[in-house]
Amino acid sequence: MATPVKMESPLGARMMIGGREVDYYCGTSYFCLHGHPEVIEAACAATRQYGMGPGTLAHMQVYADLQDRLRDWFGTQEVVYMISGYTSPMVLLQGLRDDFDIILMDSAIHYSTRDAIPTLGKPIHEFRHADAGDLAEQLSLHVKARQRPAVLTDGVFPSSGRLAPLADFRQAMAAYEGALLCIDDSHGVGVLGETGRGSLQHAGLEEAGNFLAGTMSKAFGALGGIVPGDAALAEKIARNAMIMRGASPAPPGLAAAAAASLRVLQTMPEKRSNLIRNIKHMRSGLRTLGFKVEDTPVPIVTVKGLTDLEQLRERLAERDIIVRVQQAGGYSDAPNVPTLRIAVFSEHSPAQIDRLLQSMAELF
Ligand SMILES: Cc1ncc(COP(=O)(O)O)c(C=O)c1O
């Protein structure tokens, strides 16, 4: 049974938990923006100016400013912003509802997309996790002539850190005219790709027919879901996705925090280069210890086997190093054996990472 964690400071590479200052390797604050002074100040200033919320419709300049900044960054005509990342796949898929006939879904897809699917009223079939061969097989079994499939997957899977093989998926879909690839890129946006636009950019797939839904709560230090796309997509979302009419957006302070997070990331390129350096350091260090770790640019690094992971986690915690053990089947994509999940942040120092690796070498 995991010890309850009591957080007493903003998320960060060093933070206060249970009265102690610890090295923190959990969660998703990949650039530690949740505690960044400019982000906090932006949230406070917007809250003072606009209060706690607009009461359903986002008719405040702070939302327009965020969307302008996101549009520039994604290089798209529009970026739709909504209350949470969890709802962003639903918003995307409801928007595209009339553009596909049948759904093919990765079997380990996140709850956010699973919960969205019943709202779409389409036939649904699963393919084996991250398996483009099985996707091809399921497409050939289930898609009838003139049907347009939508293939749904996470871009980066949140427990394992596995990257979806998007280019292979696209190849498997090549024979199906009008096929759509829709990804929940909550863990890719901000992190992957040459300028951080996520898994599609990383895979060289930022083109028509490929869509992402993302969040401002993980690489960015705020809250809210995002769907970038052209004006036609934004218009379809406004027409079909009732949450855009019938629910409040994230509070103004969070929209301002989201914009400030993106500004900080854009003006401090060293954050992204430090994250890349740290991911390489962690992954190669773990390989040296004998763990089988893939060489990807994903900041979620998992290891399994070799040792009693729960005991290792406890021993590390005694040294004020906090990592997470994901129990078998304990999350949407969790493998069927326990895994140690290590989240790498741009703000971890090389010395901190060495301390974790050295401790693991001594303890397992
Ligand atoms: C893959 C994935 N999608 C969506 C979400 C939900 O994002 P948010 O917490 O920003 O609502 C999460 C959160 O952990 C996630 O891991």
CSV table of C-alpha atoms and ligand atoms in Angstrom, one decimal:
chain,number,residue,atom,x,y,z
A,1,MET,CA,0.0,0.0,0.0
A,2,ALA,CA,1.6,3.3,-1.1
A,3,THR,CA,2.1,5.9,1.6
A,4,PRO,CA,-0.2,8.9,1.2
A,5,VAL,CA,1.6,11.9,-0.2
A,6,LYS,CA,1.0,15.3,1.4
A,7,MET,CA,2.2,18.1,-1.0
A,8,GLU,CA,3.1,21.4,0.8
A,9,SER,CA,4.6,23.4,-2.0
A,10,PRO,CA,4.2,23.9,-5.8
A,11,LEU,CA,5.2,20.9,-7.9
A,12,GLY,CA,8.9,20.9,-8.7
A,13,ALA,CA,12.1,19.0,-8.9
A,14,ARG,CA,12.7,19.9,-5.3
A,15,MET,CA,9.5,20.3,-3.3
A,16,MET,CA,8.0,20.0,0.2
A,17,ILE,CA,6.2,16.7,1.0
A,18,GLY,CA,5.2,15.7,4.5
A,19,GLY,CA,7.4,18.4,6.1
A,20,ARG,CA,10.5,17.3,4.2
A,21,GLU,CA,12.3,18.8,1.2
A,22,VAL,CA,12.5,16.0,-1.4
A,23,ASP,CA,13.7,15.2,-4.9
A,24,TYR,CA,10.4,14.7,-6.8
A,25,TYR,CA,10.0,12.4,-9.8
A,26,CYS,CA,6.3,11.9,-10.0
A,27,GLY,CA,3.4,13.4,-12.0
A,28,THR,CA,3.6,15.5,-15.1
A,29,SER,CA,5.0,19.0,-14.4
A,30,TYR,CA,7.7,18.5,-17.0
A,31,PHE,CA,9.0,22.1,-16.9
A,32,CYS,CA,8.0,22.9,-13.3
A,33,LEU,CA,5.8,25.7,-14.5
A,34,HIS,CA,3.1,25.1,-11.9
A,35,GLY,CA,5.3,27.0,-9.4
A,36,HIS,CA,6.9,29.4,-11.8
A,37,PRO,CA,6.7,33.0,-10.5
A,38,GLU,CA,5.6,34.5,-13.8
A,39,VAL,CA,2.8,31.9,-14.1
A,40,ILE,CA,1.6,32.5,-10.6
A,41,GLU,CA,1.7,36.3,-11.0
A,42,ALA,CA,-0.3,36.0,-14.3
A,43,ALA,CA,-2.9,33.9,-12.5
A,44,CYS,CA,-3.1,36.4,-9.6
A,45,ALA,CA,-3.3,39.5,-11.9
A,46,ALA,CA,-6.1,38.0,-14.1
A,47,THR,CA,-8.0,36.8,-11.1
A,48,ARG,CA,-7.9,40.3,-9.6
A,49,GLN,CA,-9.0,41.8,-12.9
A,50,TYR,CA,-11.7,39.3,-14.0
A,51,GLY,CA,-12.7,37.5,-10.8
A,52,MET,CA,-13.2,33.7,-10.6
A,53,GLY,CA,-15.0,33.0,-13.8
A,54,PRO,CA,-17.1,34.4,-16.6
A,55,GLY,CA,-20.3,32.3,-15.8
A,56,THR,CA,-20.5,29.9,-18.8
A,57,LEU,CA,-19.4,32.0,-21.8
A,58,ALA,CA,-15.7,32.8,-22.2
A,59,HIS,CA,-16.3,36.4,-23.4
A,60,MET,CA,-13.2,37.9,-21.7
A,61,GLN,CA,-10.1,39.2,-23.3
A,62,VAL,CA,-7.9,36.8,-21.3
A,63,TYR,CA,-9.3,33.8,-23.2
A,64,ALA,CA,-8.8,35.6,-26.6
A,65,ASP,CA,-5.2,36.4,-25.6
A,66,LEU,CA,-4.5,32.7,-24.7
A,67,GLN,CA,-6.0,31.6,-28.0
A,68,ASP,CA,-3.9,34.1,-30.0
A,69,ARG,CA,-0.8,32.8,-28.4
A,70,LEU,CA,-1.7,29.2,-29.0
A,71,ARG,CA,-2.7,29.9,-32.6
A,72,ASP,CA,0.7,31.4,-33.3
A,73,TRP,CA,2.5,28.6,-31.6
A,74,PHE,CA,0.6,25.8,-33.4
A,75,GLY,CA,0.5,27.7,-36.7
A,76,THR,CA,-3.2,26.9,-37.0
A,77,GLN,CA,-6.2,29.1,-37.8
A,78,GLU,CA,-7.9,28.3,-34.5
A,79,VAL,CA,-7.2,26.7,-31.1
A,80,VAL,CA,-10.4,25.8,-29.2
A,81,TYR,CA,-9.9,26.1,-25.4
A,82,MET,CA,-12.1,24.3,-22.9
A,83,ILE,CA,-12.4,23.5,-19.2
A,84,SER,CA,-10.1,20.6,-19.0
A,85,GLY,CA,-7.7,18.3,-20.9
A,86,TYR,CA,-9.9,15.4,-19.9
A,87,THR,CA,-12.7,16.8,-22.1
A,88,SER,CA,-10.6,17.7,-25.0
A,89,PRO,CA,-10.8,14.3,-26.9
A,90,MET,CA,-14.6,14.5,-26.5
A,91,VAL,CA,-14.7,18.0,-27.9
A,92,LEU,CA,-12.5,17.0,-30.8
A,93,LEU,CA,-14.4,13.8,-31.6
A,94,GLN,CA,-17.8,15.4,-31.3
A,95,GLY,CA,-16.6,18.2,-33.6
A,96,LEU,CA,-15.6,15.6,-36.2
A,97,ARG,CA,-18.6,13.4,-35.7
A,98,ASP,CA,-19.9,13.7,-39.2
A,99,ASP,CA,-16.5,13.0,-40.7
A,100,PHE,CA,-16.1,9.4,-39.7
A,101,ASP,CA,-18.3,6.3,-39.5
A,102,ILE,CA,-16.5,3.7,-37.4
A,103,ILE,CA,-13.9,3.9,-34.5
A,104,LEU,CA,-10.8,1.8,-34.1
A,105,MET,CA,-9.3,2.4,-30.7
A,106,ASP,CA,-6.0,1.4,-29.0
A,107,SER,CA,-6.9,-1.0,-26.2
A,108,ALA,CA,-4.9,1.0,-23.6
A,109,ILE,CA,-6.3,4.4,-24.5
A,110,HIS,CA,-6.8,6.9,-21.7
A,111,TYR,CA,-10.1,7.2,-19.8
A,112,SER,CA,-10.7,10.6,-21.4
A,113,THR,CA,-11.3,9.1,-24.8
A,114,ARG,CA,-13.1,6.0,-23.5
A,115,ASP,CA,-15.6,8.3,-21.7
A,116,ALA,CA,-16.0,10.4,-24.9
A,117,ILE,CA,-16.9,7.4,-27.2
A,118,PRO,CA,-20.4,6.7,-26.0
A,119,THR,CA,-21.4,10.3,-26.8
A,120,LEU,CA,-20.5,9.6,-30.5
A,121,GLY,CA,-23.0,6.8,-31.3
A,122,LYS,CA,-20.5,5.0,-33.7
A,123,PRO,CA,-19.5,1.3,-33.9
A,124,ILE,CA,-16.2,0.7,-32.0
A,125,HIS,CA,-13.5,-1.9,-32.3
A,126,GLU,CA,-10.2,-2.2,-30.3
A,127,PHE,CA,-6.8,-3.0,-31.6
A,128,ARG,CA,-3.9,-4.4,-29.6
A,129,HIS,CA,-2.0,-1.7,-27.7
A,130,ALA,CA,0.5,0.2,-29.9
A,131,ASP,CA,0.3,-2.6,-32.5
A,132,ALA,CA,0.1,-1.2,-36.1
A,133,GLY,CA,-0.1,-4.8,-37.5
A,134,ASP,CA,-3.2,-5.5,-35.4
A,135,LEU,CA,-4.7,-2.1,-36.4
A,136,ALA,CA,-4.3,-3.1,-40.1
A,137,GLU,CA,-6.0,-6.4,-39.3
A,138,GLN,CA,-8.9,-4.9,-37.4
A,139,LEU,CA,-9.4,-2.3,-40.1
A,140,SER,CA,-9.6,-5.0,-42.8
A,141,LEU,CA,-12.1,-7.0,-40.6
A,142,HIS,CA,-14.4,-4.2,-39.7
A,143,VAL,CA,-14.4,-1.3,-42.1
A,144,LYS,CA,-16.9,-1.7,-45.0
A,145,ALA,CA,-16.6,-0.1,-48.4
A,146,ARG,CA,-16.9,3.7,-48.3
A,147,GLN,CA,-16.7,3.7,-44.5
A,148,ARG,CA,-14.4,6.3,-43.0
A,149,PRO,CA,-12.5,5.0,-39.9
A,150,ALA,CA,-11.3,7.2,-37.1
A,151,VAL,CA,-8.2,5.7,-35.3
A,152,LEU,CA,-8.0,6.8,-31.7
A,153,THR,CA,-4.9,6.6,-29.5
A,154,ASP,CA,-2.9,8.5,-26.9
A,155,GLY,CA,0.2,10.1,-28.4
A,156,VAL,CA,2.3,9.3,-25.3
A,157,PHE,CA,0.8,6.8,-22.8
A,158,PRO,CA,0.8,8.2,-19.4
A,159,SER,CA,1.8,5.3,-17.2
A,160,SER,CA,4.4,3.6,-19.4
A,161,GLY,CA,5.6,6.6,-21.3
A,162,ARG,CA,5.3,4.6,-24.5
A,163,LEU,CA,5.1,6.5,-27.7
A,164,ALA,CA,2.3,5.5,-30.1
A,165,PRO,CA,3.8,4.4,-33.4
A,166,LEU,CA,1.8,7.1,-35.3
A,167,ALA,CA,3.7,6.8,-38.6
A,168,ASP,CA,3.0,3.0,-38.7
A,169,PHE,CA,-0.6,3.6,-37.8
A,170,ARG,CA,-0.9,6.1,-40.7
A,171,GLN,CA,0.6,3.5,-43.0
A,172,ALA,CA,-1.9,0.9,-41.8
A,173,MET,CA,-4.7,3.4,-42.6
A,174,ALA,CA,-3.4,4.3,-46.1
A,175,ALA,CA,-5.9,2.3,-48.0
A,176,TYR,CA,-8.9,3.9,-46.3
A,177,GLU,CA,-10.0,7.1,-47.9
A,178,GLY,CA,-10.9,9.8,-45.5
A,179,ALA,CA,-9.5,7.9,-42.5
A,180,LEU,CA,-8.8,10.2,-39.5
A,181,LEU,CA,-6.1,9.9,-36.9
A,182,CYS,CA,-7.1,11.5,-33.6
A,183,ILE,CA,-4.7,11.5,-30.6
A,184,ASP,CA,-5.0,12.5,-27.0
A,185,ASP,CA,-1.6,14.3,-26.7
A,186,SER,CA,-1.8,15.4,-23.1
A,187,HIS,CA,1.7,14.2,-22.5
A,188,GLY,CA,3.2,15.1,-25.9
A,189,VAL,CA,2.2,18.8,-26.2
A,190,GLY,CA,4.9,21.1,-25.0
A,191,VAL,CA,7.4,18.3,-24.8
A,192,LEU,CA,7.8,16.4,-28.1
A,193,GLY,CA,8.6,17.7,-31.6
A,194,GLU,CA,11.1,20.3,-32.8
A,195,THR,CA,9.2,23.2,-31.3
A,196,GLY,CA,7.2,21.2,-28.7
A,197,ARG,CA,3.9,21.0,-30.6
A,198,GLY,CA,3.6,17.4,-29.7
A,199,SER,CA,3.5,13.8,-31.0
A,200,LEU,CA,2.3,14.7,-34.5
A,201,GLN,CA,5.1,17.1,-34.9
A,202,HIS,CA,7.6,14.5,-33.6
A,203,ALA,CA,6.3,12.0,-36.1
A,204,GLY,CA,6.3,14.5,-39.0
A,205,LEU,CA,2.5,14.1,-39.3
A,206,GLU,CA,1.1,17.6,-38.9
A,207,GLU,CA,-1.1,17.3,-41.9
A,208,ALA,CA,-4.7,17.1,-43.0
A,209,GLY,CA,-6.6,14.2,-41.4
A,210,ASN,CA,-4.4,14.1,-38.3
A,211,PHE,CA,-5.8,15.8,-35.1
A,212,LEU,CA,-4.7,16.3,-31.6
A,213,ALA,CA,-6.4,17.1,-28.3
A,214,GLY,CA,-4.2,18.3,-25.5
A,215,THR,CA,-4.0,19.9,-22.1
A,216,MET,CA,-2.5,23.0,-20.4
A,217,SER,CA,-2.1,21.1,-17.1
A,218,LYS,CA,1.0,19.0,-17.7
A,219,ALA,CA,3.9,20.5,-19.6
A,220,PHE,CA,2.2,23.9,-18.9
A,221,GLY,CA,1.5,25.0,-15.4
A,222,ALA,CA,-2.2,25.7,-15.7
A,223,LEU,CA,-5.5,24.0,-16.6
A,224,GLY,CA,-7.7,23.6,-19.7
A,225,GLY,CA,-8.0,21.5,-22.8
A,226,ILE,CA,-7.0,22.6,-26.3
A,227,VAL,CA,-7.8,21.5,-29.8
A,228,PRO,CA,-5.8,23.2,-32.6
A,229,GLY,CA,-7.2,23.1,-36.1
A,230,ASP,CA,-8.6,25.1,-39.0
A,231,ALA,CA,-11.6,27.4,-38.9
A,232,ALA,CA,-13.9,24.6,-40.2
A,233,LEU,CA,-13.0,22.3,-37.3
A,234,ALA,CA,-13.6,25.1,-34.8
A,235,GLU,CA,-16.9,25.8,-36.4
A,236,LYS,CA,-17.9,22.1,-36.2
A,237,ILE,CA,-16.9,22.0,-32.6
A,238,ALA,CA,-19.0,25.1,-31.8
A,239,ARG,CA,-21.9,23.4,-33.5
A,240,ASN,CA,-21.6,19.8,-32.2
A,241,ALA,CA,-19.8,19.9,-28.8
A,242,MET,CA,-22.4,21.0,-26.3
A,243,ILE,CA,-19.8,21.5,-23.5
A,244,MET,CA,-18.6,24.6,-25.5
A,245,ARG,CA,-22.1,26.1,-24.9
A,246,GLY,CA,-23.3,24.5,-21.7
A,247,ALA,CA,-20.3,24.6,-19.4
A,248,SER,CA,-18.0,27.2,-17.9
A,249,PRO,CA,-14.4,27.5,-19.2
A,250,ALA,CA,-11.4,27.3,-16.9
A,251,PRO,CA,-11.3,30.3,-14.7
A,252,PRO,CA,-9.6,33.5,-16.1
A,253,GLY,CA,-6.6,33.1,-13.8
A,254,LEU,CA,-5.9,29.6,-15.3
A,255,ALA,CA,-6.3,30.9,-18.8
A,256,ALA,CA,-3.7,33.6,-18.0
A,257,ALA,CA,-1.5,31.0,-16.3
A,258,ALA,CA,-1.7,28.9,-19.5
A,259,ALA,CA,-0.7,31.8,-21.7
A,260,ALA,CA,2.2,32.7,-19.3
A,261,SER,CA,3.4,29.1,-19.2
A,262,LEU,CA,3.6,29.1,-23.0
A,263,ARG,CA,5.4,32.5,-23.0
A,264,VAL,CA,7.9,31.2,-20.5
A,265,LEU,CA,8.6,28.1,-22.6
A,266,GLN,CA,9.0,30.2,-25.7
A,267,THR,CA,11.3,32.7,-24.1
A,268,MET,CA,13.4,30.1,-22.2
A,269,PRO,CA,14.5,27.5,-24.8
A,270,GLU,CA,16.9,26.1,-22.3
A,271,LYS,CA,14.0,24.5,-20.5
A,272,ARG,CA,13.4,22.3,-23.5
A,273,SER,CA,17.1,21.6,-24.0
A,274,ASN,CA,17.5,20.8,-20.3
A,275,LEU,CA,14.6,18.4,-20.4
A,276,ILE,CA,16.0,16.6,-23.4
A,277,ARG,CA,19.4,16.4,-21.7
A,278,ASN,CA,17.8,15.0,-18.5
A,279,ILE,CA,15.7,12.4,-20.3
A,280,LYS,CA,18.9,11.1,-22.1
A,281,HIS,CA,20.8,11.1,-18.8
A,282,MET,CA,18.0,9.2,-16.9
A,283,ARG,CA,17.4,6.7,-19.7
A,284,SER,CA,21.0,5.9,-20.3
A,285,GLY,CA,21.8,5.7,-16.6
A,286,LEU,CA,19.0,3.2,-16.0
A,287,ARG,CA,20.2,1.1,-18.9
A,288,THR,CA,23.7,1.1,-17.3
A,289,LEU,CA,22.0,-0.3,-14.2
A,290,GLY,CA,20.6,-3.2,-16.3
A,291,PHE,CA,17.1,-2.0,-16.8
A,292,LYS,CA,15.5,-2.3,-20.3
A,293,VAL,CA,14.7,1.3,-21.2
A,294,GLU,CA,13.9,2.5,-24.6
A,295,ASP,CA,15.7,5.4,-26.2
A,296,THR,CA,12.9,7.9,-26.7
A,297,PRO,CA,12.5,11.6,-25.9
A,298,VAL,CA,9.6,11.0,-23.5
A,299,PRO,CA,10.0,12.3,-19.9
A,300,ILE,CA,8.0,9.4,-18.4
A,301,VAL,CA,10.5,6.6,-17.9
A,302,THR,CA,9.4,3.2,-16.5
A,303,VAL,CA,11.2,0.2,-15.3
A,304,LYS,CA,10.0,-3.3,-14.3
A,305,GLY,CA,11.5,-6.5,-13.0
A,306,LEU,CA,14.9,-7.1,-11.4
A,307,THR,CA,13.7,-6.2,-7.9
A,308,ASP,CA,10.9,-5.6,-5.4
A,309,LEU,CA,9.8,-2.2,-6.7
A,310,GLU,CA,7.6,-1.3,-3.7
A,311,GLN,CA,10.6,-1.9,-1.4
A,312,LEU,CA,12.9,0.1,-3.6
A,313,ARG,CA,10.4,3.0,-3.6
A,314,GLU,CA,10.2,3.0,0.2
A,315,ARG,CA,14.1,2.9,0.5
A,316,LEU,CA,14.3,5.8,-1.9
A,317,ALA,CA,11.7,7.8,0.0
A,318,GLU,CA,13.9,7.3,3.2
A,319,ARG,CA,16.6,9.2,1.2
A,320,ASP,CA,14.0,11.9,0.3
A,321,ILE,CA,13.7,10.7,-3.3
A,322,ILE,CA,10.1,10.3,-4.3
A,323,VAL,CA,9.2,8.0,-7.2
A,324,ARG,CA,5.9,6.2,-8.0
A,325,VAL,CA,5.1,2.5,-8.3
A,326,GLN,CA,2.3,1.9,-10.7
A,327,GLN,CA,0.4,-1.2,-9.7
A,328,ALA,CA,-0.4,-3.8,-12.4
A,329,GLY,CA,-3.5,-2.7,-14.2
A,330,GLY,CA,-3.8,0.4,-11.9
A,331,TYR,CA,-4.3,2.9,-14.7
A,332,SER,CA,-5.5,3.1,-18.3
A,333,ASP,CA,-2.3,1.8,-19.9
A,334,ALA,CA,-0.6,0.3,-16.9
A,335,PRO,CA,1.2,-2.9,-17.8
A,336,ASN,CA,0.2,-6.2,-16.2
A,337,VAL,CA,3.1,-6.1,-13.8
A,338,PRO,CA,4.1,-3.4,-11.3
A,339,THR,CA,6.3,-0.7,-12.8
A,340,LEU,CA,8.5,2.1,-11.3
A,341,ARG,CA,7.4,5.3,-13.0
A,342,ILE,CA,10.0,8.1,-13.0
A,343,ALA,CA,9.0,11.5,-14.4
A,344,VAL,CA,11.9,13.6,-15.6
A,345,PHE,CA,11.7,17.4,-15.3
A,346,SER,CA,13.7,20.2,-17.0
A,347,GLU,CA,14.6,21.5,-13.5
A,348,HIS,CA,16.2,18.3,-12.2
A,349,SER,CA,19.9,18.9,-11.9
A,350,PRO,CA,22.4,16.4,-13.3
A,351,ALA,CA,23.6,15.8,-9.7
A,352,GLN,CA,20.0,15.0,-8.6
A,353,ILE,CA,19.7,12.5,-11.4
A,354,ASP,CA,23.0,10.9,-10.5
A,355,ARG,CA,21.8,10.7,-6.8
A,356,LEU,CA,18.7,8.8,-7.9
A,357,LEU,CA,20.7,6.5,-10.1
A,358,GLN,CA,23.4,5.9,-7.5
A,359,SER,CA,20.7,5.2,-4.9
A,360,MET,CA,19.0,2.7,-7.1
A,361,ALA,CA,22.4,1.0,-7.8
A,362,GLU,CA,22.9,0.7,-4.0
A,363,LEU,CA,19.4,-0.4,-3.2
A,364,PHE,CA,18.2,-3.0,-5.6
B,1,LIG,C1,-3.6,10.8,-21.5
B,1,LIG,C2,-4.3,11.8,-20.6
B,1,LIG,N1,-5.4,12.4,-21.2
B,1,LIG,C3,-6.1,13.3,-20.5
B,1,LIG,C4,-5.8,13.6,-19.2
B,1,LIG,C5,-6.6,14.7,-18.4
B,1,LIG,O1,-5.9,15.9,-18.5
B,1,LIG,P1,-6.3,17.0,-17.4
B,1,LIG,O2,-5.8,16.5,-16.1
B,1,LIG,O3,-5.5,18.2,-17.9
B,1,LIG,O4,-7.8,17.2,-17.4
B,1,LIG,C6,-4.7,12.9,-18.5
B,1,LIG,C7,-4.4,13.2,-17.1
B,1,LIG,O5,-3.7,12.6,-16.4
B,1,LIG,C8,-4.0,12.0,-19.3
B,1,LIG,O6,-2.9,11.3,-18.7
